Amino acid sequence: MTSSRTETTRWGIVGPGHIAGKFATDLRAVPGAVLDSVCSRDSGRARAFAEKHNIPRWGDDPSLLGADPDVDIVYIASPHNAHFETAKMLLEAGKPVLCEKPITVNAAQARELIELSRSRGVLLVEAMWTRFLPLYQRIRALIEDGAIGLPRLVSSSFCIRAEPDPENRWYNPALAGGGLLDVGVYCLAVTQLALGRAPETIDAAARMAATGVDELLHARLAYENGAMATFTCGVGNRFDNSLTIAGSEGFIHVPNLFINATTAELRRGDGVETLREPLRAEGFEFEIEEAMRRLRSKEIESPLLPHADTLATMETMDRIREQIGLRYPGE
Ligand SMILES: NC(=O)c1ccc[n+]([C@@H]2O[C@H](COP(=O)([O-])OP(=O)(O)OC[C@H]3O[C@@H](n4cnc5c(N)ncnc54)[C@H](OP(=O)(O)O)[C@@H]3O)[C@@H](O)[C@H]2O)c1
């Protein structure tokens, strides 16, 4: 007989900000998921978040989560620049981690975390929620079944309009801001899903903001098997944030906003099929469930977003940043 104790997964949260609030709300929709602790740099903020989301424990030292036997897994939701240090500390303590995107600022850091996950046998998953949505699992299955033939062309865009304030997460280089790391990472994650490999050549151009981060970026990627991809991302203007994956036999179009879409169109010949895969909450429930599934089966990664895909995306972003001359403080 299985006890309720083993069915329950107790979550800790680091970085109780905007996205952590949405995550905490969606976690309530996942059977067996329990919010146990929250950690801020300020215990008053941790307490306010804990009270709002009915979390029994709070604190201001994330290292306590690493040592806490009552916390099964930690979700890291701080800005990009802070992911590596927190994830490294937790993995070294043997604590499983679900870390917001992008997993780190650069590929060297991602590689180090993945090596730690492997050497310690501890789960590490990038919280790239799009990859865990039912629509994207369906798209992946369709591609694998040859529904569009060999995927040869991917086009995607993700632009948001943030205020050009040097203090905010999007424009601040100290927080590893800019379009590529914040929103372009989604384009690369779905391109990697469709094409299953890293690009051979990259041709990127960017308009840089006064703060030095990429405000608008466009990149063309070419692959050794003849496939091609383009994407546009940015933090300074709105756009049509859609995705198209095309092959010799047809294409799949995911309309704006592709990152959390529930419908898409599959076109083959003269036929059009609408794919529908609803959410149960706001979309975070699927990455939460997947992390819990892998935790229970004692795996160190998710097949829906393997370490190799996370690393390939980070490596591509490093190569793009080299072309546009973007280095973050401390790199
Ligand atoms: N999945 C999605 O749809 C989605 C959407 C938006 C963002 N994100 C990702 O989620 C992460 C957080 O984004 P957000 O918009 O939630 O950020 P945010 O609200 O600006 O910051 C999150 C929290 O991190 C802590 N923090 C702020 N600056 C920090 C620093 N320099 N070092 C350590 N901690 C710091 C703050 O909490 P305390 O000061 O109280 O510790 C803050 O409340 C990013 O990786 C972002 O890319 C994902």
Coordinates of C-alpha atoms and ligand atoms in Angstrom, one line a residue:
M1 CA 0.0 0.0 0.0
T2 CA 1.3 3.5 -0.8
S3 CA 1.1 6.0 2.0
S4 CA -0.1 9.6 1.4
R5 CA 3.4 10.7 2.6
T6 CA 5.1 9.2 -0.5
E7 CA 2.4 10.7 -2.8
T8 CA 3.0 14.2 -1.6
T9 CA 5.7 16.4 -3.1
R10 CA 6.7 19.4 -0.9
W11 CA 7.9 22.4 -2.9
G12 CA 10.2 25.3 -1.9
I13 CA 10.3 28.5 -3.9
V14 CA 13.3 30.9 -4.2
G15 CA 12.6 34.4 -5.6
P16 CA 9.0 35.2 -4.7
G17 CA 8.2 37.7 -7.5
H18 CA 5.9 38.0 -10.5
I19 CA 6.2 34.5 -12.0
A20 CA 6.6 32.7 -8.6
G21 CA 3.1 34.0 -7.8
K22 CA 1.6 32.4 -10.9
F23 CA 3.5 29.2 -10.3
A24 CA 2.2 29.1 -6.7
T25 CA -1.4 29.6 -7.9
D26 CA -1.1 26.8 -10.6
L27 CA 0.6 24.4 -8.1
R28 CA -2.8 24.2 -6.3
A29 CA -4.2 22.5 -9.4
V30 CA -1.7 19.7 -9.2
P31 CA -2.7 16.7 -7.1
G32 CA -0.1 15.8 -4.6
A33 CA 1.8 19.1 -4.9
V34 CA 2.2 21.0 -1.6
L35 CA 3.8 24.4 -1.1
D36 CA 6.0 24.1 1.9
S37 CA 8.5 27.0 2.0
V38 CA 9.4 30.2 0.3
C39 CA 12.7 32.1 0.4
S40 CA 13.3 35.7 -0.4
R41 CA 16.3 38.0 0.1
D42 CA 14.1 39.7 2.7
S43 CA 12.2 37.7 5.3
G44 CA 9.4 40.3 5.3
R45 CA 8.8 39.8 1.6
A46 CA 9.0 36.0 2.1
R47 CA 6.4 36.2 4.8
A48 CA 4.0 38.4 2.7
F49 CA 4.2 35.9 -0.1
A50 CA 3.8 32.9 2.3
E51 CA 0.6 34.5 3.7
K52 CA -0.8 35.3 0.3
H53 CA -0.3 31.8 -0.9
N54 CA -0.9 30.0 2.3
I55 CA 2.7 28.6 2.6
P56 CA 3.5 27.4 6.1
R57 CA 7.3 28.3 6.2
W58 CA 9.4 31.2 5.0
G59 CA 12.9 32.5 5.3
D60 CA 15.7 34.6 3.8
D61 CA 18.4 32.0 3.3
P62 CA 18.0 29.6 0.3
S63 CA 20.8 27.4 1.6
L64 CA 18.4 26.3 4.4
L65 CA 16.2 24.8 1.7
G66 CA 19.1 22.7 0.5
A67 CA 19.5 21.1 3.9
D68 CA 15.9 20.8 4.7
P69 CA 14.6 17.2 4.6
D70 CA 11.0 18.4 4.5
V71 CA 11.5 20.1 1.1
D72 CA 11.5 17.6 -1.8
I73 CA 12.2 20.0 -4.7
V74 CA 12.9 23.8 -5.2
Y75 CA 11.6 26.1 -7.9
I76 CA 14.0 28.9 -8.7
A77 CA 12.2 32.0 -9.9
S78 CA 14.8 34.8 -9.4
P79 CA 16.2 36.9 -12.3
H80 CA 18.5 35.2 -14.8
N81 CA 21.8 36.3 -13.1
A82 CA 20.9 34.6 -9.9
H83 CA 19.9 31.2 -11.2
F84 CA 23.3 29.6 -11.4
E85 CA 24.5 30.3 -7.8
T86 CA 21.2 29.1 -6.2
A87 CA 20.9 26.0 -8.4
K88 CA 24.5 25.1 -7.8
M89 CA 24.2 25.4 -4.1
L90 CA 20.9 23.3 -4.1
L91 CA 22.3 20.5 -6.4
E92 CA 25.5 20.3 -4.3
A93 CA 23.2 19.8 -1.3
G94 CA 21.4 17.0 -3.2
K95 CA 18.2 19.0 -3.6
P96 CA 16.2 18.6 -6.9
V97 CA 15.7 21.8 -8.9
L98 CA 13.2 23.2 -11.3
C99 CA 14.8 26.4 -12.5
E100 CA 13.2 29.2 -14.5
K101 CA 14.4 30.0 -18.1
P102 CA 17.0 30.6 -19.2
I103 CA 18.5 28.0 -16.9
T104 CA 21.7 30.2 -16.6
V105 CA 23.3 33.2 -18.2
N106 CA 25.7 31.2 -20.4
A107 CA 26.4 27.6 -21.6
A108 CA 29.4 27.1 -19.3
Q109 CA 27.2 27.6 -16.2
A110 CA 24.5 25.3 -17.7
R111 CA 27.1 22.6 -18.4
E112 CA 28.4 22.9 -14.8
L113 CA 24.8 22.4 -13.4
I114 CA 24.1 19.5 -15.7
E115 CA 27.4 17.8 -14.7
L116 CA 26.4 18.4 -11.0
S117 CA 23.0 16.9 -11.6
R118 CA 24.6 13.8 -13.2
S119 CA 27.4 13.3 -10.7
R120 CA 25.0 13.7 -7.7
G121 CA 22.1 11.9 -9.4
V122 CA 19.8 14.9 -8.6
L123 CA 16.9 16.1 -10.8
L124 CA 17.5 19.3 -12.8
V125 CA 14.8 20.6 -15.1
E126 CA 14.6 24.0 -16.9
A127 CA 11.2 25.5 -16.3
M128 CA 10.7 26.2 -20.0
W129 CA 6.9 25.8 -19.5
T130 CA 6.1 25.8 -23.3
R131 CA 7.9 22.5 -23.8
F132 CA 5.6 20.7 -21.2
L133 CA 2.3 21.9 -22.6
P134 CA 0.0 19.3 -24.1
L135 CA -0.1 21.2 -27.4
Y136 CA 3.7 20.9 -27.7
Q137 CA 3.7 17.2 -26.8
R138 CA 1.1 16.7 -29.6
I139 CA 3.2 18.7 -32.0
R140 CA 6.3 16.7 -31.1
A141 CA 4.3 13.4 -31.7
L142 CA 3.0 14.6 -35.0
I143 CA 6.5 15.6 -36.2
E144 CA 7.9 12.2 -35.1
D145 CA 5.0 10.4 -36.9
G146 CA 6.0 12.3 -40.1
A147 CA 2.8 14.4 -40.3
I148 CA 4.6 17.2 -42.1
G149 CA 7.4 15.2 -43.6
L150 CA 10.9 16.1 -42.6
P151 CA 10.9 19.4 -40.7
R152 CA 13.0 21.8 -42.8
L153 CA 11.9 25.3 -41.9
V154 CA 11.0 27.0 -38.6
S155 CA 9.9 30.6 -38.1
S156 CA 9.1 32.1 -34.7
S157 CA 8.8 35.5 -33.0
F158 CA 8.5 36.6 -29.4
C159 CA 8.6 40.3 -28.7
I160 CA 7.3 42.1 -25.6
R161 CA 7.1 45.8 -24.8
A162 CA 8.8 46.7 -21.6
E163 CA 9.7 50.2 -20.4
P164 CA 13.3 51.1 -21.3
D165 CA 14.1 51.5 -17.6
P166 CA 17.7 50.5 -16.8
E167 CA 16.5 49.2 -13.4
N168 CA 14.0 46.6 -14.7
R169 CA 14.7 42.9 -15.5
W170 CA 14.4 43.4 -19.2
Y171 CA 16.8 46.3 -19.7
N172 CA 19.3 45.7 -16.9
P173 CA 22.5 44.0 -17.9
A174 CA 23.3 43.2 -14.3
L175 CA 20.2 41.0 -14.3
A176 CA 21.2 39.5 -17.6
G177 CA 18.3 41.3 -19.4
G178 CA 17.6 41.7 -23.1
G179 CA 15.4 40.0 -25.6
L180 CA 17.5 37.0 -26.4
L181 CA 17.7 35.6 -22.9
D182 CA 14.3 36.7 -21.8
V183 CA 12.0 35.8 -24.7
G184 CA 14.3 34.6 -27.6
V185 CA 15.0 31.6 -25.5
Y186 CA 11.4 30.4 -26.2
C187 CA 11.9 30.7 -29.9
L188 CA 15.1 28.6 -29.6
A189 CA 13.4 26.0 -27.3
V190 CA 10.6 25.3 -29.9
T191 CA 13.1 25.4 -32.8
Q192 CA 15.2 22.8 -31.0
L193 CA 12.0 20.7 -30.4
A194 CA 11.2 20.8 -34.2
L195 CA 14.6 20.3 -35.6
G196 CA 16.2 18.2 -32.8
R197 CA 19.7 19.6 -33.3
A198 CA 21.9 22.7 -32.9
P199 CA 22.5 25.0 -35.9
E200 CA 25.6 24.8 -37.9
T201 CA 25.8 28.4 -38.8
I202 CA 24.2 31.5 -37.3
D203 CA 23.7 35.0 -38.7
A204 CA 22.4 37.4 -36.1
A205 CA 21.7 41.2 -36.0
A206 CA 20.5 43.3 -33.1
R207 CA 19.6 46.8 -32.1
M208 CA 21.1 47.4 -28.7
A209 CA 19.4 49.5 -26.0
A210 CA 21.2 52.4 -24.3
T211 CA 21.7 50.0 -21.4
G212 CA 23.8 47.7 -23.6
V213 CA 21.3 44.8 -23.8
D214 CA 19.6 43.5 -27.0
E215 CA 16.4 45.4 -27.5
L216 CA 15.5 43.8 -30.9
L217 CA 17.2 40.8 -32.4
H218 CA 16.8 38.8 -35.6
A219 CA 18.7 35.6 -36.3
R220 CA 18.9 33.1 -39.2
L221 CA 20.1 29.6 -38.3
A222 CA 21.2 27.0 -40.9
Y223 CA 21.6 23.3 -40.1
E224 CA 23.9 20.6 -41.5
N225 CA 20.9 18.6 -42.8
G226 CA 19.6 21.6 -44.9
A227 CA 17.0 22.8 -42.4
M228 CA 16.7 26.5 -41.7
A229 CA 15.2 28.6 -39.0
T230 CA 14.6 32.3 -38.3
F231 CA 13.5 34.0 -35.2
T232 CA 12.8 37.6 -34.0
C233 CA 12.8 38.6 -30.4
G234 CA 12.8 41.8 -28.4
V235 CA 11.7 43.7 -25.3
G236 CA 11.0 47.1 -27.0
N237 CA 8.0 46.5 -29.2
R238 CA 5.0 44.3 -29.8
F239 CA 4.8 41.8 -32.6
D240 CA 2.8 38.8 -33.9
N241 CA 4.3 36.2 -31.6
S242 CA 3.5 33.1 -33.7
L243 CA 5.4 29.9 -34.7
T244 CA 5.4 27.9 -38.0
I245 CA 7.1 24.5 -38.4
A246 CA 7.2 23.4 -42.0
G247 CA 8.2 20.2 -43.8
S248 CA 7.9 18.8 -47.3
E249 CA 4.4 17.5 -46.7
G250 CA 2.8 20.3 -44.7
F251 CA 3.1 22.7 -41.8
I252 CA 2.0 23.4 -38.3
H253 CA 1.1 27.0 -37.4
V254 CA 0.8 28.0 -33.8
P255 CA -0.8 31.5 -33.6
N256 CA 0.0 34.4 -31.2
L257 CA 0.8 33.7 -28.4
F258 CA 2.7 30.6 -29.3
I259 CA 4.4 30.2 -25.9
N260 CA 1.2 29.1 -24.0
A261 CA -1.1 28.3 -27.0
T262 CA -3.9 25.7 -26.7
T263 CA -4.7 25.5 -30.4
A264 CA -2.7 25.2 -33.7
E265 CA -3.4 24.4 -37.3
L266 CA -2.0 21.4 -39.1
R267 CA -2.1 21.9 -42.9
R268 CA -1.4 19.0 -45.3
G269 CA -2.3 19.3 -49.0
D270 CA -5.7 20.9 -49.1
G271 CA -6.6 19.7 -45.6
V272 CA -6.6 21.7 -42.4
E273 CA -6.9 20.2 -39.0
T274 CA -7.3 22.2 -35.8
L275 CA -5.3 20.9 -32.9
R276 CA -6.8 21.6 -29.5
E277 CA -5.1 20.9 -26.2
P278 CA -6.6 22.9 -23.3
L279 CA -4.9 23.9 -20.1
R280 CA -6.3 23.0 -16.6
A281 CA -4.9 26.1 -15.0
E282 CA -2.6 28.8 -16.5
G283 CA -0.1 26.4 -17.9
F284 CA 2.5 26.0 -15.1
E285 CA 0.7 22.8 -14.0
F286 CA 2.3 20.7 -16.7
E287 CA 6.0 21.6 -15.8
I288 CA 5.1 21.0 -12.1
E289 CA 3.5 17.6 -12.8
E290 CA 6.4 16.6 -15.0
A291 CA 9.0 17.5 -12.4
M292 CA 7.1 15.5 -9.8
R293 CA 6.8 12.5 -12.2
R294 CA 10.6 12.5 -12.8
L295 CA 11.3 13.0 -9.1
R296 CA 9.2 10.0 -8.2
S297 CA 10.9 7.8 -10.8
K298 CA 14.3 9.0 -9.5
E299 CA 15.3 10.5 -12.9
I300 CA 17.7 13.4 -13.2
E301 CA 16.1 15.0 -16.3
S302 CA 12.9 15.1 -18.2
P303 CA 12.5 13.6 -21.7
L304 CA 10.2 16.5 -22.6
L305 CA 13.2 18.9 -22.2
P306 CA 16.4 16.8 -21.8
H307 CA 19.6 18.4 -20.5
A308 CA 21.0 18.2 -24.1
D309 CA 18.2 20.5 -25.4
T310 CA 18.7 23.0 -22.6
L311 CA 22.4 23.0 -23.2
A312 CA 22.0 23.3 -27.0
T313 CA 19.8 26.4 -26.6
M314 CA 22.3 28.0 -24.2
E315 CA 25.2 27.3 -26.6
T316 CA 23.3 28.9 -29.4
M317 CA 22.5 31.9 -27.3
D318 CA 26.3 32.2 -26.5
R319 CA 27.1 32.1 -30.2
I320 CA 24.5 34.8 -31.0
R321 CA 25.7 37.0 -28.1
E322 CA 29.2 36.7 -29.5
Q323 CA 28.0 38.0 -32.9
I324 CA 26.1 40.9 -31.4
G325 CA 28.9 41.7 -28.9
L326 CA 26.8 41.2 -25.8
R327 CA 28.6 40.2 -22.6
Y328 CA 27.1 40.5 -19.1
P329 CA 28.9 41.8 -16.1
G330 CA 31.1 39.2 -14.6
E331 CA 31.4 37.1 -17.8
Ligands
LIG1 N1 7.5 31.0 -17.5 C1 7.1 32.3 -17.8 O1 6.1 32.5 -18.4 C2 7.9 33.4 -17.2 C3 7.4 34.7 -17.3 C4 8.2 35.7 -16.7 C5 9.4 35.4 -16.2 N2 9.9 34.2 -16.2 C6 11.3 33.9 -15.7 O2 11.1 33.9 -14.3 C7 12.3 34.5 -13.6 C8 11.8 35.6 -12.7 O3 11.1 36.5 -13.5 P1 10.0 37.5 -12.7 O4 9.4 38.4 -13.8 O5 9.2 36.8 -11.8 O6 11.1 38.4 -12.0 P2 10.9 39.5 -10.8 O7 9.5 39.5 -10.3 O8 11.6 40.7 -11.2 O9 11.9 38.8 -9.7 C9 11.6 37.7 -9.0 C10 12.2 37.8 -7.6 O10 13.6 37.5 -7.6 C11 14.2 38.2 -6.5 N3 15.3 39.0 -7.0 C12 15.2 40.2 -7.7 N4 16.5 40.6 -8.0 C13 17.3 39.7 -7.6 C14 18.7 39.5 -7.6 N5 19.5 40.4 -8.2 N6 19.3 38.4 -7.1 C15 18.5 37.5 -6.5 N7 17.1 37.6 -6.4 C16 16.6 38.7 -6.9 C17 13.1 39.1 -5.9 O11 12.7 38.5 -4.7 P3 13.3 38.9 -3.3 O12 14.1 40.1 -3.5 O13 12.2 38.9 -2.4 O14 14.3 37.7 -3.0 C18 12.0 39.1 -6.9 O15 10.7 39.3 -6.4 C19 13.2 34.9 -14.8 O16 14.1 33.8 -15.0 C20 12.2 35.0 -16.0 O17 12.9 34.8 -17.2 C21 9.2 33.2 -16.7

